[in-house]
Each structure stands twice: as structure tokens, then as C-alpha cells.
C-alpha positions as MATLAB code, in Angstrom:
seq = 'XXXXXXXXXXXXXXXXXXXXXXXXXXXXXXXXXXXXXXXXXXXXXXXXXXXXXXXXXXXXXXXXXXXXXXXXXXXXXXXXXXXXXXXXXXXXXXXXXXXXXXXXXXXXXXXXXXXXXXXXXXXXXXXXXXXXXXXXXXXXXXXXXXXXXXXXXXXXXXXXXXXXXXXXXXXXXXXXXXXXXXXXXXXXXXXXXXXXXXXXXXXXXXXXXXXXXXXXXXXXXXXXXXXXXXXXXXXXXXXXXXXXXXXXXXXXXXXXXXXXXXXXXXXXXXXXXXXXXXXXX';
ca = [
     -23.101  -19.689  -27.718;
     -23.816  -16.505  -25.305;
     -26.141  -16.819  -22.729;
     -29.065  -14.335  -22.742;
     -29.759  -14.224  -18.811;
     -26.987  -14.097  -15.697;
     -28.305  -16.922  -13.474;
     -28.297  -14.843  -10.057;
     -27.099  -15.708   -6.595;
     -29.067  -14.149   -3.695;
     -26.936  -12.181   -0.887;
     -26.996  -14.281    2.452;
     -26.326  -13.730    6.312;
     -24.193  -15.668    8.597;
     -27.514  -16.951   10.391;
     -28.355  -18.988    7.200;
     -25.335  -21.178    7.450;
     -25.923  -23.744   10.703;
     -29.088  -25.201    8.967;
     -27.423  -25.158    5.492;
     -27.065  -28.882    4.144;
     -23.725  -29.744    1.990;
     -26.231  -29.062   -1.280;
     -26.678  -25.363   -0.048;
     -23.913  -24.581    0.375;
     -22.735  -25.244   -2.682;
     -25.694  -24.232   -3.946;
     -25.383  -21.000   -2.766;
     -21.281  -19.886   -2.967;
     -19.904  -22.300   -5.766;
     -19.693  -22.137   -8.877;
     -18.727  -24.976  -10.749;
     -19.226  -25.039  -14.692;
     -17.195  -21.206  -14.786;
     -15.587  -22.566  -18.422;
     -17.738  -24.040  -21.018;
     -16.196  -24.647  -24.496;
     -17.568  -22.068  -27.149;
     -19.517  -19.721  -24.575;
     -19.650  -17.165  -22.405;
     -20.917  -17.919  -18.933;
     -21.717  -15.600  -15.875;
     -22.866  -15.756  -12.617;
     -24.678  -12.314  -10.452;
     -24.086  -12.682   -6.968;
     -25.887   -9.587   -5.349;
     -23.040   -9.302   -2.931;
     -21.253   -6.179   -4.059;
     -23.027   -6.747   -7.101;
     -20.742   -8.619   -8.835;
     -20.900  -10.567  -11.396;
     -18.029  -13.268  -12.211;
     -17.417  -16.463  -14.949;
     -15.759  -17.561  -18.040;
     -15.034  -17.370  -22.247;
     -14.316  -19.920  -23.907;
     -13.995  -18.997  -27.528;
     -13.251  -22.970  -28.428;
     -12.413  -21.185  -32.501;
     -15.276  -19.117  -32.521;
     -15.321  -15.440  -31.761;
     -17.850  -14.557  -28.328;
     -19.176  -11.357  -28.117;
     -19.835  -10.076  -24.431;
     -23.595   -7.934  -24.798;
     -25.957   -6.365  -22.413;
     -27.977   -8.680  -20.054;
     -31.497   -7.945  -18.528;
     -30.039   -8.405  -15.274;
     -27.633   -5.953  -15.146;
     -29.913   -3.217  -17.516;
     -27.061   -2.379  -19.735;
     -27.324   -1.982  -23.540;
     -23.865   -2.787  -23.523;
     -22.163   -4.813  -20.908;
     -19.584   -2.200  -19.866;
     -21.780    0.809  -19.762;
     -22.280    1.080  -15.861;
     -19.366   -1.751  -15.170;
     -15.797   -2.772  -15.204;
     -14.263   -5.486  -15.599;
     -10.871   -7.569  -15.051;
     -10.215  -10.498  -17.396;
      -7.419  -13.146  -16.535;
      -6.420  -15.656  -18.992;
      -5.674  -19.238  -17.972;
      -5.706  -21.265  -20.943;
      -3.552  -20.892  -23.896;
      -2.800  -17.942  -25.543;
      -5.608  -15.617  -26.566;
      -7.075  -12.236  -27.795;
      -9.694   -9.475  -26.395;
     -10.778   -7.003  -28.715;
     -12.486   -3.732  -27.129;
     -13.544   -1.473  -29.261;
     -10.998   -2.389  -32.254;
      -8.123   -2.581  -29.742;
      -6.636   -6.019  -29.618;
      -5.231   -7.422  -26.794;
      -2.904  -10.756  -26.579;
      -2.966  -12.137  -23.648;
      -1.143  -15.552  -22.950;
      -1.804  -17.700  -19.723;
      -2.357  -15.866  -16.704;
      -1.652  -11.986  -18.277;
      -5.158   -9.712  -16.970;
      -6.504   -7.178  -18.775;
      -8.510   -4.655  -17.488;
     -11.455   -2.861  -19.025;
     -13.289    0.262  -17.651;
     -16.574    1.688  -17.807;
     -18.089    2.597  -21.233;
     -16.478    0.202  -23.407;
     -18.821   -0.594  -25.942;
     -17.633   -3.765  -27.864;
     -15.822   -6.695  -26.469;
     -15.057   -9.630  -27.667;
     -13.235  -13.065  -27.338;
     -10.800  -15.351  -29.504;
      -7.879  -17.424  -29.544;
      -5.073  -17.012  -30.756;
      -4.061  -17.771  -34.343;
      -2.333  -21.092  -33.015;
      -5.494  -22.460  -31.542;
      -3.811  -23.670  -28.307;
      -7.392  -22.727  -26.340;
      -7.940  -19.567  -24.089;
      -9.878  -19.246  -21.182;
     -10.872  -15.944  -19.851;
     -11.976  -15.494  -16.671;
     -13.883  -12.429  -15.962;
     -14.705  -10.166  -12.473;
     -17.437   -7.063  -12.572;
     -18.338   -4.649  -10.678;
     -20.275   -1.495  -10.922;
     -18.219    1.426  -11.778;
     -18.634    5.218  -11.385;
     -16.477    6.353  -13.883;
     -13.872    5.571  -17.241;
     -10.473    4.724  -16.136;
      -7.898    3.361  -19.119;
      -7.598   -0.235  -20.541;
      -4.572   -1.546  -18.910;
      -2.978   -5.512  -19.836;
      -0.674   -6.558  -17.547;
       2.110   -9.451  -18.692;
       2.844  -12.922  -15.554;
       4.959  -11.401  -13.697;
       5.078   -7.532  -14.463;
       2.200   -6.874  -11.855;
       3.230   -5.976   -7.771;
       5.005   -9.535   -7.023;
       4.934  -10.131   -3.275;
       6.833  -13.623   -1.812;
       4.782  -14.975    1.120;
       4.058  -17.498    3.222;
       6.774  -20.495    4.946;
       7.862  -23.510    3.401;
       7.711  -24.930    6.926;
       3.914  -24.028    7.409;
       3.206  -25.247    3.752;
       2.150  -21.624    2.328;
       4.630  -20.157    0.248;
       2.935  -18.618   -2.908;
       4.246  -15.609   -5.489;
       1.339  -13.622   -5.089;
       0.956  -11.065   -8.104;
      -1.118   -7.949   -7.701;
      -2.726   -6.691  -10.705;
      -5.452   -4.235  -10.408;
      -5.173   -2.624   -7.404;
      -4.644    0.940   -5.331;
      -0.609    0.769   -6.419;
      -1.553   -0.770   -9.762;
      -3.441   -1.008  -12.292;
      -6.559    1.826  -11.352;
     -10.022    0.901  -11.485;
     -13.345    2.492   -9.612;
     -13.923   -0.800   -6.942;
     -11.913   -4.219   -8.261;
      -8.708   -5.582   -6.468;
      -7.723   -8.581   -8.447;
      -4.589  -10.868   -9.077;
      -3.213  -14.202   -9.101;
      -1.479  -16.463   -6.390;
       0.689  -19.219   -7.667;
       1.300  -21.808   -4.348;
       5.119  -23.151   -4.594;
       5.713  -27.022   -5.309;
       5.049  -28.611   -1.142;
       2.544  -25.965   -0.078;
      -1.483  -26.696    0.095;
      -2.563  -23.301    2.072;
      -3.597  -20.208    0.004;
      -3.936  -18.232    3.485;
      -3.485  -18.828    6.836;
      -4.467  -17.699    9.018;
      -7.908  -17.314    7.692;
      -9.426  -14.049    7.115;
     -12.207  -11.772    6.556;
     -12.432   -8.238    5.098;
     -16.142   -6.956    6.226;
     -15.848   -4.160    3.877;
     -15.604   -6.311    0.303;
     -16.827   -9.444   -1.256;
     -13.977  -11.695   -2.541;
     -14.446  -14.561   -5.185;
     -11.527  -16.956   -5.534;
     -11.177  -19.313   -8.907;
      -9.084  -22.186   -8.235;
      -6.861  -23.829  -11.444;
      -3.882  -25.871  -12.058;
      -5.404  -28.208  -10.166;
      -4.731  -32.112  -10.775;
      -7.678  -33.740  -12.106;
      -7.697  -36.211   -9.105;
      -6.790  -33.738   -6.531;
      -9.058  -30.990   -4.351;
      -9.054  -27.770   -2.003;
     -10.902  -27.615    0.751;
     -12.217  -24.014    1.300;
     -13.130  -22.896    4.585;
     -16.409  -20.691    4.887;
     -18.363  -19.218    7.141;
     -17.951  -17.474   10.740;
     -15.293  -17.955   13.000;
     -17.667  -19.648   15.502;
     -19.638  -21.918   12.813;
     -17.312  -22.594   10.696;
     -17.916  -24.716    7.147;
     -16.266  -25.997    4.489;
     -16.556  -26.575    0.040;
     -14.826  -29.564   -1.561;
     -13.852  -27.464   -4.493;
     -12.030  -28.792   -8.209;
      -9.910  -27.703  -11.001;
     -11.419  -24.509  -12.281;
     -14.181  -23.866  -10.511;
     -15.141  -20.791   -8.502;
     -16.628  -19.661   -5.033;
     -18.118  -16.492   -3.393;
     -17.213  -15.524   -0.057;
     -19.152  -12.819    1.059;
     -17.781  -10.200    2.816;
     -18.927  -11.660    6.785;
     -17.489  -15.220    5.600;
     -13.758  -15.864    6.248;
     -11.678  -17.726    3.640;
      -8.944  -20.051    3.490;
      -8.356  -23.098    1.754;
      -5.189  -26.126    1.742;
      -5.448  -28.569   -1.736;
      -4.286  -32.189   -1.958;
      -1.527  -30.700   -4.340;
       0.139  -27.422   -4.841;
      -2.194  -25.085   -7.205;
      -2.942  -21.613   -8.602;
      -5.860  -19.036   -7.620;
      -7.121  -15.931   -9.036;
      -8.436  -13.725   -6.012;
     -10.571  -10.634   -6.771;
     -12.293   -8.647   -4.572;
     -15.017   -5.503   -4.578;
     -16.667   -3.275   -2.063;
     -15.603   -0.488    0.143;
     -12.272    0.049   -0.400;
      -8.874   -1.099   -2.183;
      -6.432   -1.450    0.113;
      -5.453   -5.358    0.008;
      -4.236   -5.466    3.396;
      -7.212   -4.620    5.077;
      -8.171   -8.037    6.483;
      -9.480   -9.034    9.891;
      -7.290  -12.214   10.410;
      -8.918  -15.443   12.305;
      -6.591  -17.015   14.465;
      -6.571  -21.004   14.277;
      -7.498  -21.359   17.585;
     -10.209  -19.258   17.430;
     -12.206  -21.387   14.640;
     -14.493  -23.793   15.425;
];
């Protein structure tokens, strides 16, 4: 099944959040139902205009078309779009080229791709596609990057329970797109913190998807202003918008993965305003 409509997500300021109940919040920056078994489901957040979710070809074949929302005969004519695989092994076709991408590979699409579509592969073991668009103004190549074969950066501390592989994708040294910065960050067996400290980048929107989560297990994922802090109890494969005002930083109950992708003013991935601990409240 493909939705007709993107379900849309209002921008917001940081004076919204003090009288924001636990509902609104969520409400308002999660996502939880991003993978749905035999559709394609998005969300339109009108920060940076993006517009983020999941494929889930479950045997069928799911064509990605134009949507009111975004008024595009086809869904790529004003957009791009990176596409990150975290099921089993699967296959994008854009216009006739396939593309095989097993769990966490990203593929990325640019502007004025006309047909795209989603399968799995021929020994059914179940993709999952995530998918991250933004505007774009102009065509830059189809690129698929393999685990691994992206920008691989160790950080983090065993002793301070961060140490991730962080793998950079699309970005200004990488793959090339108009405004998306995406990638995965696999946390190491004994660390819970994706970040810290916590940051914001005032120039770009970020939207993290947390998987290879434990079913009984959870990250907590800090929002919000330094000063007024808040917080989403967030579960296996589900996804949350930070906008660009709102730092970000989560620790799990167990060791997980998270695709981070980001859009706005610029590329550069290391242009972050960091929050000291002891300045959060």
C-alpha cells in the first residue's frame, strides 16, 4: 500500500516547549510507526522541509510517486533523497538502474529521478529502507555506498560509555548532494551515549532513527534548550526530529545503532555548538 498524503509536522520554537505535556512532545518530534510491512510511509516536518520515513516492500514491489504536499508529479523532481537499508537485503530501482543494497549500505538519489521503486531481494530475508528528503537545486549522480566503504571515524571513550564507528555517507568529503549530510553510527558493545556532550547546529535540522535496539530496551533522547531541557522515551526503529534550536543527545538501556541525517545551511558535519553537561538543566 502507498500512502496518498504526507501527514505533516508543523515547525516549532523553543517557547512552545515548557507548557508541552509528555503527549506533545511526542506528538510533535517522534515518529513512531517509520516501518510498516508492505508500504511506504512518510512524514513532512516543515523544518528544513524535510520529509523522512520508511519502505517496506514485505514481497511486493512499492513505487515512491508524487504527493500533494510536496507538488511534485514525481517525487524526485524538486528533491533528493538518501535511502539506508536496515533490514535484510534489498533492491532500489531508479529509472531501470538496480541497486542491491544489504543492511545498512545508503544509496543516494538526486533531483529529477523519475521512477523509484522498492523490493527485496530474491531471498526474501525483508528490507527496510529508510528514507531522508530535502529540497534540491540541482542533479547530482546516484551514488550506493557498501557498510563500511563510507568516511569511518572511531569516537568516543570506553570509559565515558560512547565509543561508536561512526560512518559518513553523504556528505561535503563524500558522497555530493545539494543540502543532505547523512550516515550511520554503530555504538560499541558497553556504550549507551550517541553524543556527549550534547549539541546543537542552529544552521540544520537533524532527524535521528534509532535500530538494533532490544525489544525490551530504550534511549532516552534529550530535547530542547540548554536551559529547559526535555526528554523522548524512544524504541527500536522509531524516529525523532530535532529542530535546528533543539540540542540532541541520547544514552539507551543497551548498546544500539542510529542513522543521523541532517539538512539546512550548510554541510560541514562538524559545525556543532556543543552543550556542556553542566550547563543543562
Amino acid at each position: 500500500m502507498i500512502e496518498t498524503h504526507i501527514p505533516q509536522r508543523y515547525a516549532t520554537n523553543p517557547a512552545q516547549i515548557p507548557g508541552m505535556t509528555t503527549q506533545d512532545l511526542r506528538d510533535t518530534y517522534l515518529i513512531p510507526d517509520v516501518f510498516v510491512p508492505g508500504e511506504i510511509r512518510l512524514t513532512y516536518t516543515h523544518h528544513d522541509r524535510i520529509v523522512l520515513g520508511g519502505a517496506v516492500p514485505a514481497g511486493e514491489v512499492l513505487e515512491l510517486g508524487g504527493y500533494p504536499e510536496i507538488r511534485s508529479d514525481y517525487f524526485l523532481e524538486h528533491r533528493e533523497v538518501g535511502i539506508i537499508n536496515v533490514g535484510g537485503t534489498g533492491t532500489v530501482t531508479a529509472d531501470g538502474e538496480v541497486y542491491t543494497l544489504v543492511k545498512g549500505a545508503c544509496l543516494y538519489l538526486g533531483r529529477g529521478i523519475r521512477s523509484v521503486s522498492f523490493a527485496d531481494a530474491s531471498d526474501g530475508t525483508g528490507a527496510q529502507f529508510y528514507l531522508f528528503s530535502a529540497p534540491a537545486h540541482t542533479a547530482y549522480p546516484a551514488a550506493l555506498v557498501s557498510p563500511g566503504e563510507g568516511t569511518v571515524r572511531e569516537l568516543g571513550d570506553q570509559l565515558t560509555s560512547n565509543r561508536r564507528t561512526l560512518n559518513q555517507y553523504i556528505h561535503e568529503n563524500g558522497v555530493k548532494s545539494c543540502q543532505i549530510v547523512m550516515g550511520v553510527t554503530e555504538l560499541h558493545p558497553g556504550s549507551m551515549w550517541n553524543t556527549m556532550p550534547a549539541h546543537t547546529h542552529d544552521r540544520r535540522t537533524e532527524c535521528y532513527l534509532y535500530f538494533d535496539l532490544p525489544e525490551d530496551a530504550r534511549v532516552i533522547h534529550l530535547m530542547g534548550e540548554r536551559e529547559e531541557t526535555r526528554h523522548l522515551v524512544i524504541a527500536d526503529r522509531q524516529a525523532v526530529i530535532s529542530p535546528s534550536w533543539s540540542l540532541h543527545s541520547g544514552v539507551g538501556t543497551s548498546a544500539y545503532s542510529f542513522i543521523w541525517a541532517m539538512a539546512g545551511e550548510n554541510q560541514a558535519f562538524d559545525d556543532m555548538d556543543a552543550a556542556p553537561v553542566t550547563d543543562l538543566r
